[in-house]
Coordinates of C-alpha atoms and ligand atoms in Angstrom, one line a residue:
X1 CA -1.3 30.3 -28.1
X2 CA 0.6 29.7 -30.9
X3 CA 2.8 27.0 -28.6
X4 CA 0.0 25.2 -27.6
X5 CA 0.8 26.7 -23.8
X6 CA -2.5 28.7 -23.7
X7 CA -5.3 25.7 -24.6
X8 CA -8.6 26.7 -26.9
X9 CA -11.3 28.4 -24.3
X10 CA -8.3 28.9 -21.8
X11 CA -10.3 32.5 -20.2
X12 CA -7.3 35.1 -20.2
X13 CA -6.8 37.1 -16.9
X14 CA -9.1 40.5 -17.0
X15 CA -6.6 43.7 -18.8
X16 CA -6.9 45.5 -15.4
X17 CA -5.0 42.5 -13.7
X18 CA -2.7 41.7 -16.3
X19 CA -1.8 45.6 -16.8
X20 CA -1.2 45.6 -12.9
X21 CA 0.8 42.1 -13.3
X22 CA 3.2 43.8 -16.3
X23 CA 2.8 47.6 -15.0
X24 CA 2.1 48.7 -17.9
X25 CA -0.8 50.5 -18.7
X26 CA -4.5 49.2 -18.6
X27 CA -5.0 50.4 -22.5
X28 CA -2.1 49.0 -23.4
X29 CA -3.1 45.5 -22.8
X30 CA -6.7 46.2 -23.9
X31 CA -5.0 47.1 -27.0
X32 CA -3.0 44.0 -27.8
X33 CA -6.5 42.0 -26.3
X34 CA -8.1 43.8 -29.5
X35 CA -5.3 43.2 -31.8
X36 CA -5.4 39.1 -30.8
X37 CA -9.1 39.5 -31.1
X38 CA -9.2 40.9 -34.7
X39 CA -6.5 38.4 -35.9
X40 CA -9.1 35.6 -34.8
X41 CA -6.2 34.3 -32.0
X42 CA -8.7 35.3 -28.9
X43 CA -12.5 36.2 -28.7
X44 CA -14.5 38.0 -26.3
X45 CA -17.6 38.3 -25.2
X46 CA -19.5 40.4 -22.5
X47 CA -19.6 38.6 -19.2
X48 CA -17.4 35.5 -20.0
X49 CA -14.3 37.6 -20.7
X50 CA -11.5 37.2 -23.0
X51 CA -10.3 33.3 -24.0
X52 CA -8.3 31.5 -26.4
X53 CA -10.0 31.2 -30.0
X54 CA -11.6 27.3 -30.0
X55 CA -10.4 27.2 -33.6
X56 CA -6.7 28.0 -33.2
X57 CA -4.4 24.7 -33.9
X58 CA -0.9 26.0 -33.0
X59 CA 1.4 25.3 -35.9
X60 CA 3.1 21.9 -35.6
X61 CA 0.9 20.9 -32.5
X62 CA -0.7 17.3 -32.9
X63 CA -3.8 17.5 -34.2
X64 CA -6.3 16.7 -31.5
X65 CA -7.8 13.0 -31.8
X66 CA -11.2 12.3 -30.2
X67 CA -10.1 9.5 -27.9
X68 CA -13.8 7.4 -26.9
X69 CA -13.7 7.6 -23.3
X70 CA -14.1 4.3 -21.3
X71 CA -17.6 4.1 -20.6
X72 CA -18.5 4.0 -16.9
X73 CA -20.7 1.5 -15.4
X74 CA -23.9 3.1 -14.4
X75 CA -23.8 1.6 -11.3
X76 CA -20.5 0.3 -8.8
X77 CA -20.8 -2.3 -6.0
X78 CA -17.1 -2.4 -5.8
X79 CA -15.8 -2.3 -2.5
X80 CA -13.7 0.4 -0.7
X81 CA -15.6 3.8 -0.5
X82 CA -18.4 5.1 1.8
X83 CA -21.6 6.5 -0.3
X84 CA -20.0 10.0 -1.5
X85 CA -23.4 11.4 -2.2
X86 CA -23.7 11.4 2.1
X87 CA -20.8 13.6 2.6
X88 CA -21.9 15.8 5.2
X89 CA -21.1 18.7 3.4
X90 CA -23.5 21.6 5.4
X91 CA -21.3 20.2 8.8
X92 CA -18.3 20.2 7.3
X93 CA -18.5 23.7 5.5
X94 CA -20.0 25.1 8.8
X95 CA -17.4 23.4 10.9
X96 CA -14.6 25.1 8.5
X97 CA -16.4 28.3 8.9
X98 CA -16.0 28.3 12.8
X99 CA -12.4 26.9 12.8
X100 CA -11.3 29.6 10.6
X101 CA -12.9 32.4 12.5
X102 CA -11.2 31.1 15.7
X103 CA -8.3 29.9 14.5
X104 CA -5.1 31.6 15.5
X105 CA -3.0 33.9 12.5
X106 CA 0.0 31.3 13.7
X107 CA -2.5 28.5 12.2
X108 CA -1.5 29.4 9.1
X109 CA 1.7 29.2 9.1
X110 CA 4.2 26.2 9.7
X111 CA 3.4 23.7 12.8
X112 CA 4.1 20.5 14.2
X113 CA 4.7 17.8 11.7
X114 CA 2.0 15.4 14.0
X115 CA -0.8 17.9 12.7
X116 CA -3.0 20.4 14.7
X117 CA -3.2 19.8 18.6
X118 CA -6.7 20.8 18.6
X119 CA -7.1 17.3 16.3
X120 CA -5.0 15.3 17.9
X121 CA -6.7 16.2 21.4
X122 CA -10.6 15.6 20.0
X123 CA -9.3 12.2 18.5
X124 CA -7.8 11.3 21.5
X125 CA -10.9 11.4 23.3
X126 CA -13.2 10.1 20.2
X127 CA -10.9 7.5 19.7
X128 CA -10.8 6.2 23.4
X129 CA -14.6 6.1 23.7
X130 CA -15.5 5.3 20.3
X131 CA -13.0 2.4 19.6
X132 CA -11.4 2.1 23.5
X133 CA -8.0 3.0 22.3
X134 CA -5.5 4.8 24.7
X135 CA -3.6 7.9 23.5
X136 CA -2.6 10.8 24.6
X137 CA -2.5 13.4 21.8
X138 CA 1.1 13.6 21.9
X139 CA 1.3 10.2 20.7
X140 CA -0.8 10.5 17.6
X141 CA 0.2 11.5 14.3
X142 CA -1.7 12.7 11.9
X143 CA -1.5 11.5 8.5
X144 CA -2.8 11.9 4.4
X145 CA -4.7 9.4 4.7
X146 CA -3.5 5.7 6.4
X147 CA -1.9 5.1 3.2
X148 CA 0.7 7.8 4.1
X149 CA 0.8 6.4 7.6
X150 CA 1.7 3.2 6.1
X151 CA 4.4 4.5 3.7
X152 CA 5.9 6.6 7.1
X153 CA 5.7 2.7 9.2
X154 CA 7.5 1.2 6.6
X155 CA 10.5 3.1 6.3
X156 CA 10.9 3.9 9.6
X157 CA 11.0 -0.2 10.2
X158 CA 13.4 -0.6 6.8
X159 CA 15.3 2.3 8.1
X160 CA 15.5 0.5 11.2
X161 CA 16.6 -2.8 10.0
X162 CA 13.4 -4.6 8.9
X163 CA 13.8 -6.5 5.6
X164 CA 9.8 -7.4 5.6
X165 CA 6.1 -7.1 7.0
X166 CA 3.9 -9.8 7.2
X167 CA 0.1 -8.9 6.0
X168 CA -2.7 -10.7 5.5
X169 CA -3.3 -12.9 2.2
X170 CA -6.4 -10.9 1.4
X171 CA -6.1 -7.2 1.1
X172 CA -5.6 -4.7 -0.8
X173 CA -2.8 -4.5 -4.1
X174 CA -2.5 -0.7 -3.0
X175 CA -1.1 -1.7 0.2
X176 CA 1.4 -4.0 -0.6
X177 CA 2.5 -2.0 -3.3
X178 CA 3.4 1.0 -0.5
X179 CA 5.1 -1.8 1.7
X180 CA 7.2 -2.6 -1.4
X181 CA 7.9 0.8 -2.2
X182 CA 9.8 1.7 1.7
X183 CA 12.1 -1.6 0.3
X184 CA 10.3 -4.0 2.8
X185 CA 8.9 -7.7 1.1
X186 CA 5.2 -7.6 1.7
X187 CA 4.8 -11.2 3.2
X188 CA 1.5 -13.0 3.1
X189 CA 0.0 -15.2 6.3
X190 CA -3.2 -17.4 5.5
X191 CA -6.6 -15.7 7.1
X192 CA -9.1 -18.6 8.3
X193 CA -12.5 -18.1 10.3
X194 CA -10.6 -16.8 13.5
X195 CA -8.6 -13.8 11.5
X196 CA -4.9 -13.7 10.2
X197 CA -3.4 -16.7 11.0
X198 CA -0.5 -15.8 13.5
X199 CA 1.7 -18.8 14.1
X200 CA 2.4 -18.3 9.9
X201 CA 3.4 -14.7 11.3
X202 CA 6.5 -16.0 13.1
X203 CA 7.8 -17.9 10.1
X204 CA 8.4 -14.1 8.0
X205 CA 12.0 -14.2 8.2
X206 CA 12.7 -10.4 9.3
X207 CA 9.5 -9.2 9.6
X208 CA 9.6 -5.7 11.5
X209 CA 5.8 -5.5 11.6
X210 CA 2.4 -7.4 11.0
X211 CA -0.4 -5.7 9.0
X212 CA -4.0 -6.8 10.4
X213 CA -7.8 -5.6 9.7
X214 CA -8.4 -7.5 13.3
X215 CA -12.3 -5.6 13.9
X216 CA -13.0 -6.5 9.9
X217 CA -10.5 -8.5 8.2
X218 CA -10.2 -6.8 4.9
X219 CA -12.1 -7.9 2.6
X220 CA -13.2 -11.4 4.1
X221 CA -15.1 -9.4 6.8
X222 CA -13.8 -12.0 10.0
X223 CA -13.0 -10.3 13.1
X224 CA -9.7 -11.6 14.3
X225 CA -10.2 -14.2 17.5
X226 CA -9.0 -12.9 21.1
X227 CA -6.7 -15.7 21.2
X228 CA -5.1 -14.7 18.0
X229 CA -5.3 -11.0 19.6
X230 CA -2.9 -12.1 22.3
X231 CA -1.2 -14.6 20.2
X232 CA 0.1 -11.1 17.9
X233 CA 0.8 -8.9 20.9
X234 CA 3.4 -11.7 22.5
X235 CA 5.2 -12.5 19.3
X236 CA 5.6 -8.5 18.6
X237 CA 6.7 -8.3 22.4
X238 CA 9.2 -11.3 22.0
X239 CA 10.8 -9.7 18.4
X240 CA 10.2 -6.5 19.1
X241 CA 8.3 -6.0 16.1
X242 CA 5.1 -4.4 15.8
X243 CA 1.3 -5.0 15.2
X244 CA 0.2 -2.6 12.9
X245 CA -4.0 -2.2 13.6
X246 CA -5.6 -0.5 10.8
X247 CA -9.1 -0.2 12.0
X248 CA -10.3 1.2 8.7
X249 CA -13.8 0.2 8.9
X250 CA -14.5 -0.1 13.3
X251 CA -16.9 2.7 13.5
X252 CA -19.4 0.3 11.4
X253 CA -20.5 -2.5 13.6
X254 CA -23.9 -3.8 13.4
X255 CA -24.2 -6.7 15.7
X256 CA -24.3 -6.5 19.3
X257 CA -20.6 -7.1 19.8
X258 CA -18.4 -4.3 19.9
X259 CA -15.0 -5.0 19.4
X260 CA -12.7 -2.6 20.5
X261 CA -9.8 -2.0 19.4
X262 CA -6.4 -4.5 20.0
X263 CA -4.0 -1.6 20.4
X264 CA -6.0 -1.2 24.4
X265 CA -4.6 -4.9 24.9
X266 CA -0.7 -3.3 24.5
X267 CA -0.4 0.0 23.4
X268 CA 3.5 -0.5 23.3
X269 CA 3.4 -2.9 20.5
X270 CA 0.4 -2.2 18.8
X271 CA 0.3 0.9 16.2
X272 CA -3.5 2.4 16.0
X273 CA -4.3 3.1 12.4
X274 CA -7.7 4.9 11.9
X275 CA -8.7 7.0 8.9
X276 CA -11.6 9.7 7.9
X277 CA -12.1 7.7 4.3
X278 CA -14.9 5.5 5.5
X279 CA -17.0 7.8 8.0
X280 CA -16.6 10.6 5.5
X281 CA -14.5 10.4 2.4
X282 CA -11.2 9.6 0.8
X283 CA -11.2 13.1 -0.4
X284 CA -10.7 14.2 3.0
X285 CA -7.4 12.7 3.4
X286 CA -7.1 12.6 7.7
X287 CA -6.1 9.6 9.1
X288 CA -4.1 9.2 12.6
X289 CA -2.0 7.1 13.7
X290 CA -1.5 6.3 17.3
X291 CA 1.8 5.3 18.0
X292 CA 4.1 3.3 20.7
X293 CA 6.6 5.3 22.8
X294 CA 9.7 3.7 20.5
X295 CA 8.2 4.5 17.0
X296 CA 6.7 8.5 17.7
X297 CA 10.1 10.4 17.2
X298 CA 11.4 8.3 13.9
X299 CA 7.0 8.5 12.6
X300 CA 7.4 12.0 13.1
X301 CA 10.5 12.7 11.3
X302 CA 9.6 10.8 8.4
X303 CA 6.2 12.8 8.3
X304 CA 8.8 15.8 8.4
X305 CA 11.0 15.0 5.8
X306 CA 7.4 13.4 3.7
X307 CA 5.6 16.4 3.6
X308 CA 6.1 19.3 6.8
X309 CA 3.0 18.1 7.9
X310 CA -1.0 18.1 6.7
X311 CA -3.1 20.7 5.7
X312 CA -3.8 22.6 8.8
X313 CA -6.8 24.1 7.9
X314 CA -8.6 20.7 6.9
X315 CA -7.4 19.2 10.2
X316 CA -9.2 22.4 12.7
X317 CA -12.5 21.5 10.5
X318 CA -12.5 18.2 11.6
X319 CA -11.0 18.7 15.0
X320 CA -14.0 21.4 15.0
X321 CA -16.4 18.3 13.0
X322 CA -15.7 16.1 16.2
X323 CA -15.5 18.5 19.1
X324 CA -19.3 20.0 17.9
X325 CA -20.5 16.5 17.7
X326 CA -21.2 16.7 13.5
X327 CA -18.9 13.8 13.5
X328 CA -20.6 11.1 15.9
X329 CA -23.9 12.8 14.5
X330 CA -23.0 11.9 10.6
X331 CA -21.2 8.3 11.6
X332 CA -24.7 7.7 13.3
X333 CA -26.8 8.4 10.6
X334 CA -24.7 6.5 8.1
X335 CA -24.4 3.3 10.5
X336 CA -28.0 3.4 10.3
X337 CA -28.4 3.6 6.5
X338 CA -25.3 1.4 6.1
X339 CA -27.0 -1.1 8.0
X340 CA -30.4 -1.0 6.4
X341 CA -28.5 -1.5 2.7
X342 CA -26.5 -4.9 4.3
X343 CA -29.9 -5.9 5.5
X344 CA -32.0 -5.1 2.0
X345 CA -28.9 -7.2 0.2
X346 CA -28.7 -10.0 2.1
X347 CA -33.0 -10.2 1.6
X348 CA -32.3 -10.0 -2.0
X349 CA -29.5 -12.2 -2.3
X350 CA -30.8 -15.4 0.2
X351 CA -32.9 -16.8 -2.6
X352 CA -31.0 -15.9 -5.2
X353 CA -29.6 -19.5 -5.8
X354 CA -29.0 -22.5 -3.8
X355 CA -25.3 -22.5 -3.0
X356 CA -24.6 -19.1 -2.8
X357 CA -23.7 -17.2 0.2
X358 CA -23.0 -14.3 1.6
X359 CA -20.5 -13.3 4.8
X360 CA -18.6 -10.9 7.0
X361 CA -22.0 -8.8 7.3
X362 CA -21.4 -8.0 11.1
X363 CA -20.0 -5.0 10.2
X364 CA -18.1 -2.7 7.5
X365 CA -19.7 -1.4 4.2
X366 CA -18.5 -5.0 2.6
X367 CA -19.7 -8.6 2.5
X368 CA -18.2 -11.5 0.4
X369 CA -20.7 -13.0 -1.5
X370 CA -19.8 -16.8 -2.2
X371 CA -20.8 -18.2 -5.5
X372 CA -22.8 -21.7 -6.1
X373 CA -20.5 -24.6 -6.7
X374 CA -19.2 -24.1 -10.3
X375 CA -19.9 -20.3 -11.1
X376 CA -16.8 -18.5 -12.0
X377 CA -16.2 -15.5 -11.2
X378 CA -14.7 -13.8 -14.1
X379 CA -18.7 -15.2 -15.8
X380 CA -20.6 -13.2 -13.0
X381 CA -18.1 -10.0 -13.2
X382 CA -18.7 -10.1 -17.0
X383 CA -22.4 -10.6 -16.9
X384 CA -22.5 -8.5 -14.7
X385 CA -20.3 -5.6 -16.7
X386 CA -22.7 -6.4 -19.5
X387 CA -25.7 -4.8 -17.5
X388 CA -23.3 -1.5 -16.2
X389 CA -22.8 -2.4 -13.3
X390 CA -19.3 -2.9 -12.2
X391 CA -17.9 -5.6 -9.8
X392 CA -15.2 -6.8 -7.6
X393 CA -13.6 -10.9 -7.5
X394 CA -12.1 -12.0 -4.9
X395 CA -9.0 -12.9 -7.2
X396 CA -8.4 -9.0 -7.1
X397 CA -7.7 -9.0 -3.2
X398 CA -5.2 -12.2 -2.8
X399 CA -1.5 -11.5 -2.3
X400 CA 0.0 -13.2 -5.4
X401 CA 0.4 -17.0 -5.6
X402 CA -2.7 -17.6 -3.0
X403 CA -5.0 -19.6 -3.8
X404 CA -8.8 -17.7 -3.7
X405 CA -12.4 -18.8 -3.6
X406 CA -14.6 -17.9 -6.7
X407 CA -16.4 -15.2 -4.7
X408 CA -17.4 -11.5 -4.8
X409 CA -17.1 -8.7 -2.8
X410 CA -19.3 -6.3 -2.7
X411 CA -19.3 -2.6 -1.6
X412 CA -23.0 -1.6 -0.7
X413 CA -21.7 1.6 0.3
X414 CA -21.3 3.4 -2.7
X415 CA -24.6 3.6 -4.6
X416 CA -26.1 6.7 -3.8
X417 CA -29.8 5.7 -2.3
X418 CA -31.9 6.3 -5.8
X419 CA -29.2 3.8 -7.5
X420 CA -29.5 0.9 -4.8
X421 CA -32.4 -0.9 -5.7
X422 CA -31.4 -1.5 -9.2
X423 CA -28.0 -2.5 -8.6
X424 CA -29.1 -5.2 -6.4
X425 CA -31.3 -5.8 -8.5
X426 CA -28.8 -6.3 -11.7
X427 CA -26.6 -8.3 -9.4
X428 CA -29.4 -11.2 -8.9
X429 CA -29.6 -11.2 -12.9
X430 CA -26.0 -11.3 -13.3
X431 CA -25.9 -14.2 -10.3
X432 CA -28.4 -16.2 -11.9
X433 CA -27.1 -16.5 -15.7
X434 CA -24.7 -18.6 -15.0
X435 CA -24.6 -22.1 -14.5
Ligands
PLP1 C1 -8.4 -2.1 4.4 C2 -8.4 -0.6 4.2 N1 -7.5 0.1 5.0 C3 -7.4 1.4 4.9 C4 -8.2 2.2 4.1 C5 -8.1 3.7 4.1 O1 -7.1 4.2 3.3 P1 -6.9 5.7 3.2 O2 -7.0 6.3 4.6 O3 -5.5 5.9 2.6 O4 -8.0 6.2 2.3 C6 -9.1 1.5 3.3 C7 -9.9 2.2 2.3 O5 -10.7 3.0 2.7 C8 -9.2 0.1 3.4 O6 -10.1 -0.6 2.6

């Protein structure tokens, strides 16, 4: 206490523990509890046990300073997570229940750096009827989240020679930051109305792979053209580089085209990338990749040396998730309310001013909202901020040096249902203040 090591309110453990912890007798600590009690150090009360006095400032510690806390918006169209209020939390608890009663004693221990088989053989077959991809679960490695599977791509291609990876101009700062960090120079190709633009892809001097969003480009919301589609597949064939799919959002299509996935076109070029944080959460931290023939031993290693491998236990609940049907059952539901909140926004948002417009809606939990001729986007995200509710600009998704248009995007996935109506309806206010 007196260090500062033991924190005002820290709860000490019970004198039966701690006298079994020491080996010493139980009266013995319940002795020195009373002293520290009686010398105002500690305090105790029936039923919340013994804890650090509140009052106690160790000697020489910094006094504490009330630091105001940022005030959070009240309420978030950001982009980039489902609504967390949805997390199917009844399935997934009753899924864990199951896979721990069945699981093997060897389940907890060490296993294969890929993750579970019992995972890796339900996504197999989710994957190849939900998305069309082909694997066999041998082939698929299973990741903490797709932002470990990109860290484990990149230095498997910098270990292998690369020196960069082309991505698309518009994406996220977290990715290229985690291309950076495996040594590799994050190179940006233009995206237009067919997808990433892959003649610009050719022209990365040492590019070892290409980054694409091709069922939703990220966050423009395009799908990426079957010519294009080809186009990437024969250039990764001719350099023997690879096309990296990361197919973040492809369980959320609304129109009547499904667009499977591009690794089924060459799945010896073409890296699958799929992750849990949109269908359920980014707490969950599963994602897979599915991998080519030549990449699977160096992936796994690095997952190896990275980490061992995942949490085993949190990779049998979902295995158990998808294999009792939970999974399809909850992606289902949320399509469905997903879809309903893209259609409720773009009703709000036609008349909201002439010159304003909104795209990518076939799919995802995104759309970009274009702003009328001379609205700025820094005067709507600050409007907007001035009525709590917090907002994305476009400028926060270009790769540096890329020139943006003023536009939003905007995450309708994350208000939970009771907080929908008036966020939309704040964004119209905020939309139609400025000139
Ligand atoms: C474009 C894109 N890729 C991938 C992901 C998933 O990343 P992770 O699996 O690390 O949460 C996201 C966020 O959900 C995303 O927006």
């Amino acid at each position: 206490v007196q260090t500062g090591r033991l924190t005002a309110g820290t709860r000490l453990p019970a004198s039966r523990t701690l006298a079994a912890d020491l080996g010493v007798a139980r009266n013995t600590v319940a002795d020195a509890y009373g002293q520290l009690v009686a010398e105002g150090w500690l305090t105790a009360r029936q039923g919340s046990g013994t804890r650090v006095a509140e009052h106690v400032t160790p000697p020489g510690a910094a006094p504490a300073v009330a630091r105001p806390l940022p005030s959070a918006p009240r309420y978030d169209l950001r982009p980039g997570l489902p609504d967390l209020s949805e997390f199917p939390r009844a399935a997934w608890l009753a899924a864990a229940r199951r896979a721990l009663s069945a699981a093997p004693s060897a389940a907890f221990g060490y296993g294969d750096p890929r993750g579970r088989r019992e995972l890796r053989a339900e996504l197999a077959s989710y994957l190849a009827r939900a998305r069309g991809v082909r694997a066999t679960p041998d082939q698929i490695v299973i990741c903490s989240g797709f932002t470990q599977g990109l860290a484990l791509l990149g230095r498997v291609l910098a270990a292998s020679g690369a020196a960069a990876m082309a991505i698309e101009a518009y994406g996220h700062q977290h990715h290229r930051d985690v291309i950076a960090a495996q040594g590799l120079s994050a190179r940006p190709v233009p995206v237009d109305d067919h997808g990433a633009v892959i003649d610009a892809v050719g022209e990365v001097p040492g590019a070892g792979a290409v980054l694409l969003t091709p069922s939703h480009q990220f966050p423009l919301g395009v799908p990426l053209a079957p010519r294009r589609r080809s186009q990437a597949v024969r250039w990764a064939a001719r350099t023997g580089a690879v096309v990296i799919e990361d197919d973040y959002d492809g369980e959320f299509r609304y129109d009547r085209r499904a667009i499977g996935a591009m690794q089924a076109l060459a799945p010896e070029h073409v890296v699958y990338a799929g992750t849990a944080s949109k269908t359920l959460s980014p707490a969950v931290r599963l994602a897979w990749l599915v991998l080519p023939a030549r990449l699977l031993a160096d992936v796994v290693e690095a997952k190896s040396l990275s980490d061992r491998h995942g949490s085993s236990l949190d990779e049998l609940t979902l295995a158990e998730l998808i294999a009792s049907g939970g999974y399809d059952r909850h992606v289902r539901r949320s399509r469905l309310r997903y879809r309903r909140r893209r259609d409720r926004l773009i009703s709000a948002l036609a008349p909201v001013r002439p010159g304003v417009r909104v795209t990518g809606v076939a799919a995802g939990l995104h759309a970009v909202l274009h702003l009328a001729p001379g609205q700025r986007e820094a005067d709507v995200l600050a409007s907007a901020a001035g009525r709590g509710l917090a907002l994305d600009g476009m400028r926060n998704f270009r790769s540096p040096g890329i020139a943006h248009p003023e536009a939003l995007v905007l995450g309708y996935g994350t208000p939970p249902a009771h907080a929908f109506t008036t966020a939309v309806t704040r964004l119209r206010a905020a939309l139609q203040e400025h000139p």
